[in-house]
Amino acid sequence: MNGDSLAYTGHGKRQLKEIFMWKMPTGEKVPRGGGFLLEPTGTHTIFTPESFWSEALEMGKMAERFAADEVVAHEEHLETLPEGGMVSVLKKAGELGLFMADIPEEYGGLDLGFAMSMLIGEKTSLNADFAVSFSAHVGIGTLPIVFYGTEAQRAAYLPDCASGERIGAYALSEPGSGSDALGARTKAVLNAEGTHYIFNGTKQWITNAAWADFFVVFAKVDGTQFTGFIIDRDTPGFTTGPEENKLGLKGSSTRPLIFEDAPVPVEAVLGEVGRGHKIAFNILNVGRFKLGCTCIGAAKRVFRDAMGYASERKQFNTPVIQFGALQEKVARMATRIYTMESLCYRIAGYMETQDSELDKGAPDYREQRLQVIEEYAIESSIAKVFCSEGLHEIADESLQMYGGYGFVKDYPAEKAYRDCRVNRIFEGTNEINRILIPTTLLKRWQGGGFPAMDQILQEGVQPSPSPEGPIGPEVNAANEMKKAAILMLAHAGKTYGAQLRDQQMLLLMLADVLIDAYAADSVVLRALQEDGGAEAEACTRIFVAEAMDRTLSTARRMLCSMEGDSGDLDSKLKGLLTPLNTNIIAEKKRLGTAVTAAGRYTLSPH
Ligand SMILES: Cc1cc2nc3c(=O)[nH]c(=O)nc-3n(C[C@H](O)[C@H](O)[C@H](O)COP(=O)(O)OP(=O)(O)OC[C@H]3O[C@@H](n4cnc5c(N)ncnc54)[C@H](O)[C@@H]3O)c2cc1C
């Protein structure tokens, strides 16, 4: 990091890099993407929030202090666009080094790895306006150049991206094409001299549009070849439209980009002509797991604010937080945050371990790194869906804890409720991400990627006795849910073949089963690995018991709804999936009491 912040952490660049890389213990094999279904729960080490070392936590605290002092303290003012001052806050973040985590050292960055980048993302997300502006710059704005830029493009843009001298944006969506991004109509035609592409068209919903210095824009060369470009703000024929009047994120800029015969130099092509889809989709994969962390940061703040209010507010001479009805919310919200953390940071550990094994000097190093990210596309989609919906539930229940005061602008719950809604829409809607989860898994399986799944089907699945230990039944339940997910996936694939893509309602159910299986597995692994005490065990018991009930119910509904003969699958699933005898009230009371006493979420070290 630069001057001040380096002095703050007391480390040089080289040391920081060595400190911040995480690897699974020697001898343990990194599961491939989707491979969580096959790993018996408890047999391998995962990255958890407890894996962060003291220097990382220190840096996380610095990012959080910045968000509290420079962003949250001025958030009302930030909502008045463009006078609100978001640009100067972004510049300050740049000065502090907060944009450097993903940029290679030779271009002025720190290349700190996935886990640190996620931690900084979480800590800077106390205010959603800043979080989305920050992510659009460091993530979807800068990363396409990190991964696909030529030497000249990287040298021209990345040092300024790292320092905040230049702010970036990403323009994929158009008025007529959102989810169907490849249906873009913006056209780029090479001029007669072969020096410039002439751009015509409109991009829609572009974050940072009011102040970005450059835009990664996707257009079709000659109307057919989908291609990425880096376009500077001062390009003639390029303008931005008016700000959208949004439900939330009022301090962030969202505008259309308009190109009218705009000449863009041929040197601005990002990657290869006709290969823009690779850039667009790979960068979205990164955006998805990072959005998970943004949601965690936002959720912790909303939760803390609501607990503070509910501890002060008295009804019937009692602080309202003491009522069982609110204690149930406190316990449920803490459980959700614990699960969000467990499944998000786990992804960073896999990616970082694989990343550390790559040869940085190899000519195709960047391509290999992208493959690592793509490998965990399933888990990234799960993180996006689970965390965006988790934050939504937490914002909603937090607002409820304020009663009528939650419904007015004088208290922060109103803003948090509005701001969080969009997380279910951008970075691929949750419908699109849900559909991707089972279809990507099946594609990999059918392509020969999971021979162990075929073996499981041949050998049959048997319920196994619970292992010893305080969360033995939960270990067993996580294993059962994963096996059940494999059975259901196989049955759906066999019944519908290639037509499964047209069975979207079924795919949504399969996605929910897979999400719960991955989430249950992640909380159990974390609770087994880390000494989180009675509260972590309570979170694990609550989440797994409820996830098991949902899986049982969804499995049953699926089987009743599918065409054809399901053979003995119904009885197999009944034999496999055993509801847990968890005393959910006792667990929620225990957790609620502990979290209320702390006044905030304290189940992770940061
Ligand atoms: C505040 C904000 C900031 C944004 N920032 C950016 C940005 O910086 N850059 C950028 O490029 N874009 C940005 N977006 C755009 C965002 O990515 C899109 O809104 C999103 O991809 C959805 O596209 P759409 O709005 O056209 O909805 P549509 O694609 O029209 O979807 C409408 C509904 O249909 C569903 N649907 C669509 N297709 C399918 C399908 N095949 N199967 C099942 N369901 C389907 C969707 O899930 C959704 O519920 C932003 C949007 C907002 C609101």
PDB file of C-alpha atoms and ligand atoms in Angstrom, residues 132 136 140 169-180 203-208 246 248-249 252-254 284 422 424-432 435 504, ligand 1:
ATOM      1  CA  VAL A 132     -21.332  -0.364  -5.426  1.00  0.00           C
ATOM      2  CA  ALA A 136     -17.647  -1.202 -10.063  1.00  0.00           C
ATOM      3  CA  ILE A 140     -15.779  -5.109 -13.087  1.00  0.00           C
ATOM      4  CA  ALA A 169     -16.852   1.382 -15.077  1.00  0.00           C
ATOM      5  CA  TYR A 170     -18.223  -1.640 -16.917  1.00  0.00           C
ATOM      6  CA  ALA A 171     -20.854  -1.425 -19.625  1.00  0.00           C
ATOM      7  CA  LEU A 172     -22.428  -4.706 -20.650  1.00  0.00           C
ATOM      8  CA  SER A 173     -26.187  -4.128 -20.264  1.00  0.00           C
ATOM      9  CA  GLU A 174     -28.296  -2.346 -22.856  1.00  0.00           C
ATOM     10  CA  PRO A 175     -31.903  -1.131 -22.921  1.00  0.00           C
ATOM     11  CA  GLY A 176     -32.952  -4.259 -24.826  1.00  0.00           C
ATOM     12  CA  SER A 177     -30.475  -6.773 -23.410  1.00  0.00           C
ATOM     13  CA  GLY A 178     -29.819  -7.426 -19.730  1.00  0.00           C
ATOM     14  CA  SER A 179     -29.830 -11.108 -18.858  1.00  0.00           C
ATOM     15  CA  ASP A 180     -29.414 -11.846 -22.555  1.00  0.00           C
ATOM     16  CA  LYS A 203     -25.556   0.982 -22.865  1.00  0.00           C
ATOM     17  CA  GLN A 204     -27.945   1.000 -19.909  1.00  0.00           C
ATOM     18  CA  TRP A 205     -27.639   1.088 -16.081  1.00  0.00           C
ATOM     19  CA  ILE A 206     -23.935   1.881 -15.954  1.00  0.00           C
ATOM     20  CA  THR A 207     -22.597   2.310 -12.418  1.00  0.00           C
ATOM     21  CA  ASN A 208     -20.055   5.153 -11.974  1.00  0.00           C
ATOM     22  CA  LYS A 246     -33.679   4.668  -8.419  1.00  0.00           C
ATOM     23  CA  GLY A 248     -32.106   2.826  -3.608  1.00  0.00           C
ATOM     24  CA  LEU A 249     -28.371   3.403  -4.049  1.00  0.00           C
ATOM     25  CA  SER A 252     -24.280   5.933  -6.661  1.00  0.00           C
ATOM     26  CA  SER A 253     -24.356   7.033 -10.272  1.00  0.00           C
ATOM     27  CA  THR A 254     -26.368   4.937 -12.750  1.00  0.00           C
ATOM     28  CA  LEU A 284     -19.132 -11.697 -13.762  1.00  0.00           C
ATOM     29  CA  VAL A 422     -30.731  -4.497  -6.270  1.00  0.00           C
ATOM     30  CA  ARG A 424     -30.793  -9.773  -6.346  1.00  0.00           C
ATOM     31  CA  ILE A 425     -30.867  -8.118  -9.772  1.00  0.00           C
ATOM     32  CA  PHE A 426     -27.333  -7.251 -10.856  1.00  0.00           C
ATOM     33  CA  GLU A 427     -24.300  -9.536 -11.413  1.00  0.00           C
ATOM     34  CA  GLY A 428     -26.790 -11.881 -13.112  1.00  0.00           C
ATOM     35  CA  THR A 429     -30.270 -11.986 -11.606  1.00  0.00           C
ATOM     36  CA  ASN A 430     -30.879 -14.599  -8.938  1.00  0.00           C
ATOM     37  CA  GLU A 431     -33.083 -16.497 -11.396  1.00  0.00           C
ATOM     38  CA  ILE A 432     -30.217 -16.704 -13.900  1.00  0.00           C
ATOM     39  CA  ILE A 435     -30.491 -21.847 -13.244  1.00  0.00           C
ATOM     40  CA  GLN A 504     -36.927 -23.938 -15.169  1.00  0.00           C
TER      41      GLN A 504
HETATM   42  C1  LIG B   1     -28.533  -0.012  -9.912  1.00  0.00           C
HETATM   43  C2  LIG B   1     -28.066  -0.872 -11.059  1.00  0.00           C
HETATM   44  C3  LIG B   1     -26.721  -0.847 -11.406  1.00  0.00           C
HETATM   45  C4  LIG B   1     -26.281  -1.602 -12.498  1.00  0.00           C
HETATM   46  N1  LIG B   1     -24.960  -1.514 -12.886  1.00  0.00           N
HETATM   47  C5  LIG B   1     -24.576  -2.102 -14.041  1.00  0.00           C
HETATM   48  C6  LIG B   1     -23.267  -1.880 -14.569  1.00  0.00           C
HETATM   49  O1  LIG B   1     -22.438  -1.195 -13.965  1.00  0.00           O
HETATM   50  N2  LIG B   1     -22.947  -2.436 -15.760  1.00  0.00           N
HETATM   51  C7  LIG B   1     -23.826  -3.206 -16.459  1.00  0.00           C
HETATM   52  O2  LIG B   1     -23.466  -3.683 -17.526  1.00  0.00           O
HETATM   53  N3  LIG B   1     -25.076  -3.444 -15.988  1.00  0.00           N
HETATM   54  C8  LIG B   1     -25.472  -2.904 -14.807  1.00  0.00           C
HETATM   55  N4  LIG B   1     -26.742  -3.124 -14.327  1.00  0.00           N
HETATM   56  C9  LIG B   1     -27.671  -3.922 -15.119  1.00  0.00           C
HETATM   57  C10 LIG B   1     -27.993  -5.272 -14.510  1.00  0.00           C
HETATM   58  O3  LIG B   1     -26.893  -6.119 -14.643  1.00  0.00           O
HETATM   59  C11 LIG B   1     -29.255  -5.800 -15.226  1.00  0.00           C
HETATM   60  O4  LIG B   1     -30.334  -5.024 -14.762  1.00  0.00           O
HETATM   61  C12 LIG B   1     -29.494  -7.276 -14.988  1.00  0.00           C
HETATM   62  O5  LIG B   1     -28.530  -8.031 -15.647  1.00  0.00           O
HETATM   63  C13 LIG B   1     -30.883  -7.717 -15.454  1.00  0.00           C
HETATM   64  O6  LIG B   1     -31.137  -7.298 -16.757  1.00  0.00           O
HETATM   65  P1  LIG B   1     -32.511  -6.537 -17.102  1.00  0.00           P
HETATM   66  O7  LIG B   1     -32.641  -5.426 -16.138  1.00  0.00           O
HETATM   67  O8  LIG B   1     -32.510  -6.224 -18.548  1.00  0.00           O
HETATM   68  O9  LIG B   1     -33.645  -7.598 -16.786  1.00  0.00           O
HETATM   69  P2  LIG B   1     -34.169  -8.737 -17.772  1.00  0.00           P
HETATM   70  O10 LIG B   1     -33.025  -9.510 -18.321  1.00  0.00           O
HETATM   71  O11 LIG B   1     -35.141  -8.157 -18.727  1.00  0.00           O
HETATM   72  O12 LIG B   1     -34.952  -9.671 -16.755  1.00  0.00           O
HETATM   73  C14 LIG B   1     -36.292  -9.454 -16.327  1.00  0.00           C
HETATM   74  C15 LIG B   1     -36.735 -10.659 -15.504  1.00  0.00           C
HETATM   75  O13 LIG B   1     -36.742 -11.819 -16.342  1.00  0.00           O
HETATM   76  C16 LIG B   1     -35.893 -12.832 -15.772  1.00  0.00           C
HETATM   77  N5  LIG B   1     -35.207 -13.533 -16.875  1.00  0.00           N
HETATM   78  C17 LIG B   1     -34.570 -12.989 -17.948  1.00  0.00           C
HETATM   79  N6  LIG B   1     -34.086 -13.942 -18.729  1.00  0.00           N
HETATM   80  C18 LIG B   1     -34.395 -15.125 -18.154  1.00  0.00           C
HETATM   81  C19 LIG B   1     -34.161 -16.496 -18.491  1.00  0.00           C
HETATM   82  N7  LIG B   1     -33.470 -16.870 -19.569  1.00  0.00           N
HETATM   83  N8  LIG B   1     -34.655 -17.428 -17.667  1.00  0.00           N
HETATM   84  C20 LIG B   1     -35.324 -17.105 -16.539  1.00  0.00           C
HETATM   85  N9  LIG B   1     -35.578 -15.838 -16.178  1.00  0.00           N
HETATM   86  C21 LIG B   1     -35.116 -14.861 -16.967  1.00  0.00           C
HETATM   87  C22 LIG B   1     -34.908 -12.079 -14.871  1.00  0.00           C
HETATM   88  O14 LIG B   1     -34.398 -12.914 -13.859  1.00  0.00           O
HETATM   89  C23 LIG B   1     -35.793 -10.962 -14.342  1.00  0.00           C
HETATM   90  O15 LIG B   1     -36.538 -11.420 -13.245  1.00  0.00           O
HETATM   91  C24 LIG B   1     -27.193  -2.401 -13.218  1.00  0.00           C
HETATM   92  C25 LIG B   1     -28.532  -2.441 -12.827  1.00  0.00           C
HETATM   93  C26 LIG B   1     -28.983  -1.682 -11.782  1.00  0.00           C
HETATM   94  C27 LIG B   1     -30.447  -1.708 -11.420  1.00  0.00           C
END
